[in-house]
PDB file of C-alpha atoms and ligand atoms in Angstrom:
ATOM      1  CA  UNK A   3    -102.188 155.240  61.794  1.00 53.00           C
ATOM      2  CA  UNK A   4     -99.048 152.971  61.457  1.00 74.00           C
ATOM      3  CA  UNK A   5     -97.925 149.325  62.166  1.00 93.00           C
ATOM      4  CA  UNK A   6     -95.823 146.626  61.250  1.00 97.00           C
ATOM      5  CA  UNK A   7     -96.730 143.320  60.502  1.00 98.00           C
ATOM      6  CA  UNK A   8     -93.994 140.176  59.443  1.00 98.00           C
ATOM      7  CA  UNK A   9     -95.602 137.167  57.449  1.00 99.00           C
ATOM      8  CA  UNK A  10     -93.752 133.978  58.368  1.00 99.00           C
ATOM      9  CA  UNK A  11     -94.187 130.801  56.974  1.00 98.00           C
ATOM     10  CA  UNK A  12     -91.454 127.939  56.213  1.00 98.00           C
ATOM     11  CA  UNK A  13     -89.937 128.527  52.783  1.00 98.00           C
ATOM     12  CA  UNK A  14     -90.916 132.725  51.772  1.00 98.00           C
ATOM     13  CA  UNK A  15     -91.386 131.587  48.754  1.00 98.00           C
ATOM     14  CA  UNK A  16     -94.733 130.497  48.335  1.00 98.00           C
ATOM     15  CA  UNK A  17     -97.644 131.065  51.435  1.00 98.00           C
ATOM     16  CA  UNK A  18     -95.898 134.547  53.058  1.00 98.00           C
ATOM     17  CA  UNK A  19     -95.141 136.761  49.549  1.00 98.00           C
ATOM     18  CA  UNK A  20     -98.992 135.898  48.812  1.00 98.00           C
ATOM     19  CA  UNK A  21    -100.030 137.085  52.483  1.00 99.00           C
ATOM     20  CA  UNK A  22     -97.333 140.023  51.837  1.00 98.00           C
ATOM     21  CA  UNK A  23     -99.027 140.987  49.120  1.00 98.00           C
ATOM     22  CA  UNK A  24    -102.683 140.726  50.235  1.00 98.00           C
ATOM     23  CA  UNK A  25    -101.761 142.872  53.092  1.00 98.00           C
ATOM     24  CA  UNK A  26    -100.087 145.773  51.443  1.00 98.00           C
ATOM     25  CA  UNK A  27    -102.949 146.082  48.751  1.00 98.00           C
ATOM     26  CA  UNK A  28    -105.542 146.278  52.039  1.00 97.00           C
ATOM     27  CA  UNK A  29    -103.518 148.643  53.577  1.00 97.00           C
ATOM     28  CA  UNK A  30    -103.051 150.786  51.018  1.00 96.00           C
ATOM     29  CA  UNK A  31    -106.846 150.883  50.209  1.00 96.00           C
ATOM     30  CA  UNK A  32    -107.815 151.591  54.142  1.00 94.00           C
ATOM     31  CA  UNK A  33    -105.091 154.147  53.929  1.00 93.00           C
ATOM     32  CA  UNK A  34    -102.926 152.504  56.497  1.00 94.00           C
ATOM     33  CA  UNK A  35     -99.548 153.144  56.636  1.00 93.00           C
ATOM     34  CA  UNK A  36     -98.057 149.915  57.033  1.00 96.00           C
ATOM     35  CA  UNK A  37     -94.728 148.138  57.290  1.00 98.00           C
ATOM     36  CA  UNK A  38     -95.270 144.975  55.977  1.00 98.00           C
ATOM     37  CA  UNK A  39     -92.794 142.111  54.765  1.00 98.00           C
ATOM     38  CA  UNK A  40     -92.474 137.950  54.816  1.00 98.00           C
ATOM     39  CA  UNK A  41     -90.078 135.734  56.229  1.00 98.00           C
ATOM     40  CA  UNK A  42     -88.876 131.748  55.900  1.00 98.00           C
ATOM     41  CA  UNK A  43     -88.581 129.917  58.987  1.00 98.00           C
ATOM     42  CA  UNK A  44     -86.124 127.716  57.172  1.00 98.00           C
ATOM     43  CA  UNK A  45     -82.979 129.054  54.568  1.00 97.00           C
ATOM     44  CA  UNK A  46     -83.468 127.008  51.767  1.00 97.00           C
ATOM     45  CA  UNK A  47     -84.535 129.147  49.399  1.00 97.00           C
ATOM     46  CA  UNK A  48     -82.992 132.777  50.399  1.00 98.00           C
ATOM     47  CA  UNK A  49     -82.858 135.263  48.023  1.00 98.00           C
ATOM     48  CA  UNK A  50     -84.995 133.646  45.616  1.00 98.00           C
ATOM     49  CA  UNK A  51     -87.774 134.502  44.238  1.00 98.00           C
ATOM     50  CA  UNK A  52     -91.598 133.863  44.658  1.00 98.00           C
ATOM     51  CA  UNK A  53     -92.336 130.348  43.227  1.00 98.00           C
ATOM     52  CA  UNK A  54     -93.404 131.048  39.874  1.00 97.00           C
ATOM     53  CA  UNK A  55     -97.166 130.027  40.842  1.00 97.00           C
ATOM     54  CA  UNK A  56     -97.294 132.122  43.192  1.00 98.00           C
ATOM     55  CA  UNK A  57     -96.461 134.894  40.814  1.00 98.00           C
ATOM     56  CA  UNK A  58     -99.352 134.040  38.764  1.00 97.00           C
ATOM     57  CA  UNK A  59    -101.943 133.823  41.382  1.00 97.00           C
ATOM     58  CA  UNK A  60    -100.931 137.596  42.272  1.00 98.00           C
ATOM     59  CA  UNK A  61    -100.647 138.166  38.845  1.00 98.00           C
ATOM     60  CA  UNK A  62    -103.870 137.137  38.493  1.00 98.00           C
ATOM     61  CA  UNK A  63    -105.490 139.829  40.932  1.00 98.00           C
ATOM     62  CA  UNK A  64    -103.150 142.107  39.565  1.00 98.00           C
ATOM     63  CA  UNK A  65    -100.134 142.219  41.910  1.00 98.00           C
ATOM     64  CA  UNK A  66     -96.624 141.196  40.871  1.00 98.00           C
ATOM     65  CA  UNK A  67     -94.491 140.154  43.382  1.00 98.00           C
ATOM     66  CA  UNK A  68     -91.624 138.706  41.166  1.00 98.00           C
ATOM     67  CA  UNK A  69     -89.240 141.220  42.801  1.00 98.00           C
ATOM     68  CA  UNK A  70     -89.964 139.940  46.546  1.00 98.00           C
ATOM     69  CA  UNK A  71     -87.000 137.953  47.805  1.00 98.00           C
ATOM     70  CA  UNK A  72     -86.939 135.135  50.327  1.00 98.00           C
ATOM     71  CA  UNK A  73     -85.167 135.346  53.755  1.00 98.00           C
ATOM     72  CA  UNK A  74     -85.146 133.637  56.782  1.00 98.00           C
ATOM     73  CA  UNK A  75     -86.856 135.131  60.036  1.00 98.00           C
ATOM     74  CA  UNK A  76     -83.964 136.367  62.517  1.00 98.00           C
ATOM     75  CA  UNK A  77     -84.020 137.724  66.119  1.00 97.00           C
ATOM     76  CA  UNK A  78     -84.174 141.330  64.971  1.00 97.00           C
ATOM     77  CA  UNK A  79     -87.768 140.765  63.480  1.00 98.00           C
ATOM     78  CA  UNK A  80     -88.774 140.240  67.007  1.00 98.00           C
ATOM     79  CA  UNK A  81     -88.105 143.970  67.786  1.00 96.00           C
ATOM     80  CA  UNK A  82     -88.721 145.352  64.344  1.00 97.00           C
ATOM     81  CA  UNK A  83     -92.476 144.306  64.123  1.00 97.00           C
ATOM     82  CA  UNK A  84     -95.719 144.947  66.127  1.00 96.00           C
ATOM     83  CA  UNK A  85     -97.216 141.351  64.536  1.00 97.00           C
ATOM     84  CA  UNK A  86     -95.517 138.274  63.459  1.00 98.00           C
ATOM     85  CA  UNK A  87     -98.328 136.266  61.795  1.00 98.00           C
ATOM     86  CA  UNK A  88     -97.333 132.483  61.152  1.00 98.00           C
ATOM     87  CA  UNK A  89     -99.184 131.086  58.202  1.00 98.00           C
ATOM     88  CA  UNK A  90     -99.785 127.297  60.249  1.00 98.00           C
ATOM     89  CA  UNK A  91     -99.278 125.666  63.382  1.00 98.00           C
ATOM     90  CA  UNK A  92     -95.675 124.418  62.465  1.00 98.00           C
ATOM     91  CA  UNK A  93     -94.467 127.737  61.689  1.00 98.00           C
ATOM     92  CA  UNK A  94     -95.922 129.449  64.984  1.00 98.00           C
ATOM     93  CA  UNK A  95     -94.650 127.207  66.846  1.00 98.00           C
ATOM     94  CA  UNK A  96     -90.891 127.172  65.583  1.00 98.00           C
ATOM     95  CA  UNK A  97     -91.043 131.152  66.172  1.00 98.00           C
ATOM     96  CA  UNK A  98     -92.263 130.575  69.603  1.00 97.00           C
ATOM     97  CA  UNK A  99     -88.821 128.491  70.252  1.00 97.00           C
ATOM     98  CA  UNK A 100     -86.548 131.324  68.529  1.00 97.00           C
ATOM     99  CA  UNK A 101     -88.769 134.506  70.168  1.00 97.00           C
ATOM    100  CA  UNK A 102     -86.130 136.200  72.081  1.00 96.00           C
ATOM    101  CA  UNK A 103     -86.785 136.997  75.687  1.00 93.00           C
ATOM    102  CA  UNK A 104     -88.937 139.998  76.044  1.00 88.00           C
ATOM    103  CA  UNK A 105     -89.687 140.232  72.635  1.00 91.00           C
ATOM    104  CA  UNK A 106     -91.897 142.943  71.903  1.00 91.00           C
ATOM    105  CA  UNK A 107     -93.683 141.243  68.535  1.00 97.00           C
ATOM    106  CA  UNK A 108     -97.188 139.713  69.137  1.00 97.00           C
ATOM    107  CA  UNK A 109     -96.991 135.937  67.418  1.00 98.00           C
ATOM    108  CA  UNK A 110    -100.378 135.259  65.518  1.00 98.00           C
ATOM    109  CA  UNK A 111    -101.461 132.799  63.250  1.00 98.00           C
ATOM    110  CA  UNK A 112    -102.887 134.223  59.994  1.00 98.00           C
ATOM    111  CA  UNK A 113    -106.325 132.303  59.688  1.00 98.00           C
ATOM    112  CA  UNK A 114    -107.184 133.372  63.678  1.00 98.00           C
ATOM    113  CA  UNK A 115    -107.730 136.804  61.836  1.00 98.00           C
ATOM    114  CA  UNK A 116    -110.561 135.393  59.504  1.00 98.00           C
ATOM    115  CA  UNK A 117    -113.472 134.555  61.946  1.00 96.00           C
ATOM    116  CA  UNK A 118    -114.718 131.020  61.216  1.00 97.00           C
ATOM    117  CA  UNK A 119    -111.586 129.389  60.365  1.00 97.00           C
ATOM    118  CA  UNK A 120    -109.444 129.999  63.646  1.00 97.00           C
ATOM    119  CA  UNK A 121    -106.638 127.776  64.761  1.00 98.00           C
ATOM    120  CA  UNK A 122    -106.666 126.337  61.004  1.00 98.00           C
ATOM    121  CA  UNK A 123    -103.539 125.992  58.797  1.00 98.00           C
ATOM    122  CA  UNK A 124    -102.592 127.515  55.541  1.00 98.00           C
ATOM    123  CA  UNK A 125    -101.759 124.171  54.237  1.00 94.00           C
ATOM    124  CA  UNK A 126     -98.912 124.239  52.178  1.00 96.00           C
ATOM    125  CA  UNK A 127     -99.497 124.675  48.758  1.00 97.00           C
ATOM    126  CA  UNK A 128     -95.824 123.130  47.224  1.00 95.00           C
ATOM    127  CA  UNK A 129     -96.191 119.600  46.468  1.00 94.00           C
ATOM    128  CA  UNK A 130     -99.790 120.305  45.256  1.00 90.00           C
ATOM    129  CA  UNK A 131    -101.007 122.165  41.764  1.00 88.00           C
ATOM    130  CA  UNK A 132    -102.505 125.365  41.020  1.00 88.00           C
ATOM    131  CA  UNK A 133    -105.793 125.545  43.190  1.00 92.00           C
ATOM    132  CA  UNK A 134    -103.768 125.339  46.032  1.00 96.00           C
ATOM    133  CA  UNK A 135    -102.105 128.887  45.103  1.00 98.00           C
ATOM    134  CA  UNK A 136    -105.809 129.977  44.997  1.00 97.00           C
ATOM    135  CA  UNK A 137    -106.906 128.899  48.163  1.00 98.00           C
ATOM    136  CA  UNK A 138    -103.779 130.231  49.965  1.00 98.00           C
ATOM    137  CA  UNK A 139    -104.855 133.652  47.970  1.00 98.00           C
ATOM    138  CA  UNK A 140    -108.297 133.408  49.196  1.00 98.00           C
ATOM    139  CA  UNK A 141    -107.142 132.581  52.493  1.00 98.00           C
ATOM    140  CA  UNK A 142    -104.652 135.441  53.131  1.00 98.00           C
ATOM    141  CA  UNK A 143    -106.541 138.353  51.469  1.00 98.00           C
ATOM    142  CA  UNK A 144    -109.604 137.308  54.004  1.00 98.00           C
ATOM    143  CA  UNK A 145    -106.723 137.407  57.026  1.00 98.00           C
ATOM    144  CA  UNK A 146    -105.419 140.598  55.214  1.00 98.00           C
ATOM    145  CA  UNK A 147    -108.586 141.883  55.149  1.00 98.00           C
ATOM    146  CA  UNK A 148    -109.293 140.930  59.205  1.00 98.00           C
ATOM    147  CA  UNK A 149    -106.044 142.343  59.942  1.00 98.00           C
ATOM    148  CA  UNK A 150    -106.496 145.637  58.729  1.00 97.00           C
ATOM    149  CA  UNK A 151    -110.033 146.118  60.778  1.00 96.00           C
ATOM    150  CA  UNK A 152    -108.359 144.790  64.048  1.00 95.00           C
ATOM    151  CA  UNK A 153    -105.265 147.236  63.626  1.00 92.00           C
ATOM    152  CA  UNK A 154    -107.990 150.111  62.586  1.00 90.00           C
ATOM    153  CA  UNK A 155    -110.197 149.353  65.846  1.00 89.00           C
ATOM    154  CA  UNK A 156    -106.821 149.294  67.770  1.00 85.00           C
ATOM    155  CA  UNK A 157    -106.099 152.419  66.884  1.00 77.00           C
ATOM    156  CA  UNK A 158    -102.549 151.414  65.601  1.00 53.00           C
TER     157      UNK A 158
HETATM  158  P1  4NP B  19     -93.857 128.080  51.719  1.00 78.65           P
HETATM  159  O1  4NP B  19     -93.768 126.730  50.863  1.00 78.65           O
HETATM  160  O2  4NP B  19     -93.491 127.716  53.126  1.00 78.65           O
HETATM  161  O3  4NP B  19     -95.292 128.456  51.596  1.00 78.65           O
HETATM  162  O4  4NP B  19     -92.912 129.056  51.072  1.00 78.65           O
HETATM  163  C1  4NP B  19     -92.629 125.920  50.828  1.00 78.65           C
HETATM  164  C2  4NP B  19     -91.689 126.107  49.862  1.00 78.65           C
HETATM  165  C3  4NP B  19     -90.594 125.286  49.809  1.00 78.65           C
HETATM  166  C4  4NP B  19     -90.432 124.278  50.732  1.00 78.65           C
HETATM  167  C5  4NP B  19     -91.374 124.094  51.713  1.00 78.65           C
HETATM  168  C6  4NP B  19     -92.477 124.910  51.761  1.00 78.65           C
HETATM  169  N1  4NP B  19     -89.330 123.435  50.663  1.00 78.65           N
HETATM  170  O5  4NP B  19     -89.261 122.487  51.468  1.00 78.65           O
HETATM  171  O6  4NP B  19     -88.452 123.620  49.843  1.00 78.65           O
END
């Protein structure tokens, strides 16, 4: 079973390496062999780093991710993945306007795979203080998590 998922959300630096993250440690548990990467909508902060609390809250389930660095989302991805999950409602909707024509990606966004929280946002967790990193981990392991049984039942 293979696949390829892209996690997008507007800086790579904070809510997509977490979902990144969340998703290759589910994958490799269920034994899925996965393609799985994160992408900015905006350039800001390419080839940074992960925020540094973001680091810690993967640290802090064991993960480090301070070698992930940030790019933007380009019209390749579109053809390169199976799944383009947007982290909120901003982000889906700004890959929606750049999706080229035929694009063979499916455009998600990430809490529609946790059941119970559909069409909510991963709000951003910048401006705010630690617990926001938490939620946001919380958040994307549980859509990590619903990914990997949808892609199992598909078959893909
Ligand atoms: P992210 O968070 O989209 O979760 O990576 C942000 C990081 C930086 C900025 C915005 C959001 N920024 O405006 O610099």
């Amino acid at each position: 079973m293979s696949g390829s998922v892209l996690f997008v959300c507007l800086g790579n630096i904070c809510r997509s390496p977490l979902a990144e993250a969340a998703l290759r440690r589910e994958a490799e548990a269920a034994g899925l062999d996965l393609l799985v990467d994160s992408a900015g909508t905006g350039s800001w902060h390419v080839g940074k780093g992960p925020d540094p609390r973001s680091c810690a809250e993967a640290a802090r389930h064991g993960i480090d991710i301070r070698s992930y660095r940030a790019r933007q989302v380009k019209p390749q991805d579109f053809a390169r993945f199976d799944r383009i999950v947007a982290l909120d409602a901003s982000n889906l909707a700004d890959l929606k306007r750049i999706a080229p024509a035929g694009a063979k990606a499916r455009l998600s966004l990430l809490l529609d795979h946790v059941p119970g929280l559909e069409g909510q946002d991963v709000a951003d967790p910048y401006y705010g203080g630690p617990e926001g990193f938490e939620t946001t981990w919380r958040q994307v392991s549980a859509a990590a998590r619903g990914l990997v049984a949808e892609m199992r039942r598909a078959g893909a």
